[in-house]
Amino acid sequence: NNRVSLFRLLTVYPWTQRYFASLGDLSSPAAIMGNPKVATHGKVVMGALEKGVKNLDDIKSTYAALSEMHSDKFHVDPDNFKLLTESLTICVAMKLGPSVFTADAQDAWSKFLAVVVSAFCEQSR
Amino acid sequence: MSLTAKDKSIVKAFWGKVSSKADDIGAEAFGRMLTVYPQTKTYFASWSDLSPGSAAVKKHGKTIMGGIAEAVAHIDDLTGGLASLSELHAFKLRVDPANFKILAHNLIVVLALFFHGDFTPEVHMAVDKFFQNVAWALSEKYR
């Protein structure tokens, strides 16, 4: 799970690679999939997401520092957050299957991600 | 982001795999869209039963997939092939084109759910681009 969402983001929306120069070889889908730094970074991303799940009542302050980092340090175009949530949703759906990832589950999950994205955009302006 | 020859062949091959389940895909995607993005219900305000799995939702899911099949068949000329559907959406249905993206998202979720072995990132990208181009062709007649 750690690796596949980030792999999907970098493959399906290749312009997002601009933010990951430090990850090394992203020159092909095979390169991205085999790249250990992508796996490590995927784990970082999923760890951060888990923090949000554990602090559902206060997502905004959970991500305050990360929001600042992504806007002031990494200069990530906020539209890219939606691309990551799209990739995450597809990977989660594929992992869980239709009997677990029901319409209601999709609804709750997509709302959760929208709140996370909103928290990340908090510092952008 | 126009479709390359490779994109088109990926889409056609994938459609070949999924088209037998088109009705189910359409019903599921349409139902999910109405649940997860309830603002889309405004276009169906006159319908009595918008619950997922209802006869009306299933029927409309089938209609939508008919449109997708048309698009696949006209993948080399989406604007021409979807001209009358564009007119329908522009002048009669007056669906805001932003909603095409929402439906596309739900179609992609359902395709990933039902065909997770085949929905590789390469297929995902080609299908995503295809839906974007279909949306563009459907918006053609709006103004």
Short mmCIF file of C-alpha atoms in Angstrom, two decimals:
data_model
loop_
_atom_site.label_atom_id
_atom_site.label_comp_id
_atom_site.label_asym_id
_atom_site.label_seq_id
_atom_site.Cartn_x
_atom_site.Cartn_y
_atom_site.Cartn_z
CA ASN A 1 0.00 0.00 0.00
CA ASN A 2 2.82 2.38 0.88
CA ARG A 3 4.37 2.20 -2.51
CA VAL A 4 1.39 1.77 -4.82
CA SER A 5 -0.39 5.10 -4.23
CA LEU A 6 2.74 7.14 -4.82
CA PHE A 7 3.66 4.94 -7.79
CA ARG A 8 0.21 5.52 -9.27
CA LEU A 9 0.47 9.30 -8.71
CA LEU A 10 3.87 9.54 -10.37
CA THR A 11 2.81 7.31 -13.30
CA VAL A 12 -0.73 8.52 -14.02
CA TYR A 13 0.10 12.22 -13.42
CA PRO A 14 3.74 12.39 -14.46
CA TRP A 15 4.06 16.15 -13.98
CA THR A 16 3.93 15.52 -10.22
CA GLN A 17 7.44 14.12 -10.54
CA ARG A 18 8.68 17.71 -10.46
CA TYR A 19 8.44 17.65 -6.67
CA PHE A 20 10.44 14.46 -6.22
CA ALA A 21 13.85 15.17 -7.75
CA SER A 22 15.44 13.78 -4.58
CA LEU A 23 13.86 10.37 -5.17
CA GLY A 24 16.25 9.60 -8.03
CA ASP A 25 15.28 7.53 -11.06
CA LEU A 26 11.65 8.09 -12.06
CA SER A 27 12.28 7.70 -15.77
CA SER A 28 9.80 4.85 -16.41
CA PRO A 29 6.97 3.03 -14.62
CA ALA A 30 9.40 0.16 -13.97
CA ALA A 31 11.98 2.56 -12.56
CA ILE A 32 9.40 4.18 -10.28
CA MET A 33 8.06 0.83 -9.06
CA GLY A 34 11.56 -0.50 -8.35
CA ASN A 35 12.81 2.68 -6.70
CA PRO A 36 13.32 2.08 -2.96
CA LYS A 37 13.11 5.79 -2.20
CA VAL A 38 9.57 5.84 -3.63
CA ALA A 39 8.62 3.00 -1.27
CA THR A 40 10.16 4.84 1.69
CA HIS A 41 8.42 8.07 0.80
CA GLY A 42 5.13 6.26 0.23
CA LYS A 43 5.45 5.00 3.80
CA VAL A 44 5.98 8.58 5.03
CA VAL A 45 2.81 9.70 3.23
CA MET A 46 0.72 6.82 4.59
CA GLY A 47 2.08 7.47 8.09
CA ALA A 48 0.93 11.06 7.85
CA LEU A 49 -2.49 9.95 6.64
CA GLU A 50 -2.80 7.57 9.57
CA LYS A 51 -2.19 10.50 11.91
CA GLY A 52 -5.24 12.17 10.40
CA VAL A 53 -7.33 9.03 10.89
CA LYS A 54 -6.28 8.96 14.55
CA ASN A 55 -7.13 12.63 15.04
CA LEU A 56 -10.38 12.94 13.10
CA ASP A 57 -11.70 15.63 15.46
CA ASP A 58 -8.80 17.99 14.82
CA ILE A 59 -7.39 17.45 11.36
CA LYS A 60 -6.52 21.09 10.82
CA SER A 61 -3.99 21.31 13.66
CA THR A 62 -2.72 17.78 12.97
CA TYR A 63 -1.54 18.98 9.56
CA ALA A 64 -0.60 22.59 10.37
CA ALA A 65 3.14 21.96 10.21
CA LEU A 66 2.92 19.74 7.13
CA SER A 67 0.76 22.32 5.40
CA GLU A 68 3.39 24.99 5.96
CA MET A 69 6.12 22.65 4.76
CA HIS A 70 4.31 21.80 1.54
CA SER A 71 3.57 25.40 0.68
CA ASP A 72 6.62 27.30 1.98
CA LYS A 73 9.34 24.70 1.52
CA PHE A 74 8.19 22.45 -1.32
CA HIS A 75 6.00 24.97 -3.15
CA VAL A 76 3.48 22.32 -4.12
CA ASP A 77 0.66 23.53 -6.37
CA PRO A 78 -2.41 22.76 -4.20
CA ASP A 79 -4.23 21.18 -7.16
CA ASN A 80 -1.71 18.36 -6.91
CA PHE A 81 -3.15 17.30 -3.55
CA LYS A 82 -6.30 16.28 -5.43
CA LEU A 83 -4.23 14.13 -7.75
CA LEU A 84 -2.74 12.30 -4.77
CA THR A 85 -6.17 11.78 -3.20
CA GLU A 86 -7.40 10.38 -6.53
CA SER A 87 -4.47 7.93 -6.58
CA LEU A 88 -5.04 7.01 -2.92
CA THR A 89 -8.75 6.39 -3.49
CA ILE A 90 -8.11 4.12 -6.46
CA CYS A 91 -5.47 2.12 -4.58
CA VAL A 92 -7.68 1.79 -1.50
CA ALA A 93 -10.62 0.71 -3.68
CA MET A 94 -8.50 -1.90 -5.44
CA LYS A 95 -7.18 -3.22 -2.13
CA LEU A 96 -10.56 -3.41 -0.37
CA GLY A 97 -12.84 -4.50 -3.22
CA PRO A 98 -16.48 -3.54 -3.83
CA SER A 99 -18.02 -5.31 -0.82
CA VAL A 100 -15.89 -3.30 1.62
CA PHE A 101 -15.43 -0.11 -0.39
CA THR A 102 -19.15 0.50 -0.70
CA ALA A 103 -20.72 3.79 -1.82
CA ASP A 104 -21.02 4.83 1.84
CA ALA A 105 -17.38 3.94 2.49
CA GLN A 106 -16.37 5.90 -0.61
CA ASP A 107 -18.46 8.83 0.63
CA ALA A 108 -16.82 8.90 4.08
CA TRP A 109 -13.33 8.32 2.67
CA SER A 110 -13.68 11.07 0.10
CA LYS A 111 -14.95 13.50 2.73
CA PHE A 112 -12.02 12.64 4.99
CA LEU A 113 -9.55 13.27 2.17
CA ALA A 114 -11.29 16.54 1.31
CA VAL A 115 -10.81 17.70 4.90
CA VAL A 116 -7.15 16.63 4.80
CA VAL A 117 -6.61 18.51 1.53
CA SER A 118 -8.32 21.57 2.96
CA ALA A 119 -5.99 21.42 5.98
CA PHE A 120 -3.02 21.17 3.60
CA CYS A 121 -4.21 24.18 1.62
CA GLU A 122 -4.61 26.18 4.82
CA GLN A 123 -1.15 27.74 4.59
CA SER A 124 -1.14 28.29 0.82
CA ARG A 125 -2.55 31.79 1.08
CA MET B 1 -3.69 16.16 -23.26
CA SER B 2 -4.81 14.51 -26.47
CA LEU B 3 -4.90 10.77 -26.96
CA THR B 4 -1.83 9.13 -28.43
CA ALA B 5 -2.08 6.03 -30.60
CA LYS B 6 -0.91 4.04 -27.57
CA ASP B 7 -3.64 5.55 -25.35
CA LYS B 8 -6.29 4.65 -27.93
CA SER B 9 -5.16 1.05 -28.23
CA ILE B 10 -5.00 0.67 -24.44
CA VAL B 11 -8.53 2.10 -24.09
CA LYS B 12 -9.92 -0.12 -26.85
CA ALA B 13 -8.28 -3.24 -25.39
CA PHE B 14 -9.51 -2.44 -21.89
CA TRP B 15 -13.01 -1.68 -23.19
CA GLY B 16 -12.97 -5.10 -24.83
CA LYS B 17 -12.42 -6.63 -21.39
CA VAL B 18 -15.01 -4.58 -19.52
CA SER B 19 -17.83 -4.03 -22.02
CA SER B 20 -19.67 -7.25 -21.10
CA LYS B 21 -20.17 -5.75 -17.62
CA ALA B 22 -21.02 -2.29 -18.95
CA ASP B 23 -24.52 -2.18 -17.47
CA ASP B 24 -23.27 -3.07 -13.97
CA ILE B 25 -20.42 -0.58 -14.23
CA GLY B 26 -22.77 2.19 -15.31
CA ALA B 27 -25.31 1.49 -12.57
CA GLU B 28 -22.63 1.30 -9.87
CA ALA B 29 -20.79 4.45 -11.00
CA PHE B 30 -23.97 6.47 -11.40
CA GLY B 31 -25.26 5.28 -8.00
CA ARG B 32 -21.98 6.16 -6.31
CA MET B 33 -21.94 9.57 -7.93
CA LEU B 34 -25.41 10.35 -6.56
CA THR B 35 -24.37 9.16 -3.08
CA VAL B 36 -20.90 10.66 -2.79
CA TYR B 37 -21.61 13.87 -4.74
CA PRO B 38 -25.24 14.58 -3.82
CA GLN B 39 -25.17 17.93 -5.60
CA THR B 40 -25.42 15.93 -8.85
CA LYS B 41 -28.93 14.87 -7.84
CA THR B 42 -30.17 18.30 -8.89
CA TYR B 43 -30.20 17.09 -12.48
CA PHE B 44 -32.56 14.29 -11.57
CA ALA B 45 -34.89 16.19 -9.24
CA SER B 46 -37.99 14.92 -11.03
CA TRP B 47 -37.11 11.27 -10.46
CA SER B 48 -38.96 9.57 -7.64
CA ASP B 49 -36.33 6.98 -6.72
CA LEU B 50 -32.65 7.90 -6.81
CA SER B 51 -31.51 5.16 -4.45
CA PRO B 52 -28.57 3.04 -5.61
CA GLY B 53 -29.83 -0.16 -7.19
CA SER B 54 -33.21 1.34 -8.10
CA ALA B 55 -34.60 0.53 -11.52
CA ALA B 56 -34.21 4.17 -12.64
CA VAL B 57 -30.56 4.30 -11.56
CA LYS B 58 -29.79 1.00 -13.29
CA LYS B 59 -31.50 2.14 -16.47
CA HIS B 60 -29.66 5.43 -16.54
CA GLY B 61 -26.35 3.72 -15.82
CA LYS B 62 -26.97 1.65 -18.95
CA THR B 63 -27.73 4.81 -20.96
CA ILE B 64 -24.50 6.41 -19.79
CA MET B 65 -22.44 3.36 -20.77
CA GLY B 66 -24.10 3.42 -24.18
CA GLY B 67 -22.62 6.88 -24.56
CA ILE B 68 -19.20 5.62 -23.46
CA ALA B 69 -19.43 2.80 -26.01
CA GLU B 70 -20.19 5.41 -28.69
CA ALA B 71 -17.13 7.33 -27.58
CA VAL B 72 -14.88 4.26 -27.80
CA ALA B 73 -16.24 3.53 -31.27
CA HIS B 74 -15.44 7.11 -32.33
CA ILE B 75 -12.18 7.42 -30.45
CA ASP B 76 -10.45 8.85 -33.53
CA ASP B 77 -13.00 11.65 -33.82
CA LEU B 78 -14.66 12.24 -30.48
CA THR B 79 -15.91 15.73 -31.34
CA GLY B 80 -17.63 14.47 -34.49
CA GLY B 81 -18.85 11.21 -32.99
CA LEU B 82 -20.32 12.84 -29.88
CA ALA B 83 -21.76 15.93 -31.60
CA SER B 84 -25.41 15.07 -31.03
CA LEU B 85 -24.74 14.01 -27.42
CA SER B 86 -22.99 17.32 -26.92
CA GLU B 87 -26.02 19.17 -28.23
CA LEU B 88 -28.25 17.16 -25.92
CA HIS B 89 -26.15 18.01 -22.86
CA ALA B 90 -25.67 21.64 -23.87
CA PHE B 91 -29.16 22.71 -24.87
CA LYS B 92 -31.60 20.23 -23.43
CA LEU B 93 -30.04 18.80 -20.27
CA ARG B 94 -27.82 21.81 -19.57
CA VAL B 95 -25.49 19.83 -17.36
CA ASP B 96 -22.64 21.97 -16.06
CA PRO B 97 -19.50 20.47 -17.63
CA ALA B 98 -17.78 20.36 -14.22
CA ASN B 99 -19.95 17.34 -13.54
CA PHE B 100 -18.35 15.32 -16.33
CA LYS B 101 -15.23 15.16 -14.18
CA ILE B 102 -17.24 13.89 -11.23
CA LEU B 103 -18.84 11.11 -13.25
CA ALA B 104 -15.47 10.20 -14.77
CA HIS B 105 -13.99 9.89 -11.27
CA ASN B 106 -16.75 7.50 -10.22
CA LEU B 107 -16.39 5.45 -13.41
CA ILE B 108 -12.68 5.14 -12.68
CA VAL B 109 -13.33 4.05 -9.06
CA VAL B 110 -15.76 1.36 -10.27
CA LEU B 111 -13.44 0.17 -13.04
CA ALA B 112 -10.66 -0.11 -10.43
CA LEU B 113 -13.00 -2.01 -8.11
CA PHE B 114 -14.33 -4.48 -10.66
CA PHE B 115 -11.17 -4.96 -12.73
CA HIS B 116 -8.39 -4.44 -10.22
CA GLY B 117 -6.12 -6.93 -11.95
CA ASP B 118 -6.34 -5.06 -15.24
CA PHE B 119 -6.51 -1.48 -14.01
CA THR B 120 -2.78 -0.87 -13.99
CA PRO B 121 -1.41 2.67 -13.75
CA GLU B 122 -0.85 2.63 -17.53
CA VAL B 123 -4.47 1.68 -18.17
CA HIS B 124 -5.59 4.17 -15.51
CA MET B 125 -3.73 7.00 -17.25
CA ALA B 126 -5.10 6.13 -20.70
CA VAL B 127 -8.66 5.84 -19.37
CA ASP B 128 -8.31 9.09 -17.40
CA LYS B 129 -7.13 10.89 -20.54
CA PHE B 130 -9.91 9.27 -22.57
CA PHE B 131 -12.60 10.49 -20.15
CA GLN B 132 -11.08 13.98 -20.19
CA ASN B 133 -11.26 13.99 -23.98
CA VAL B 134 -14.83 12.68 -23.91
CA ALA B 135 -15.75 15.48 -21.48
CA TRP B 136 -14.12 17.98 -23.81
CA ALA B 137 -16.07 16.64 -26.81
CA LEU B 138 -19.31 16.72 -24.80
CA SER B 139 -18.66 20.37 -23.91
CA GLU B 140 -18.09 21.30 -27.56
CA LYS B 141 -21.54 22.72 -28.32
CA TYR B 142 -22.05 24.63 -25.06
CA ARG B 143 -20.92 28.01 -26.31
#
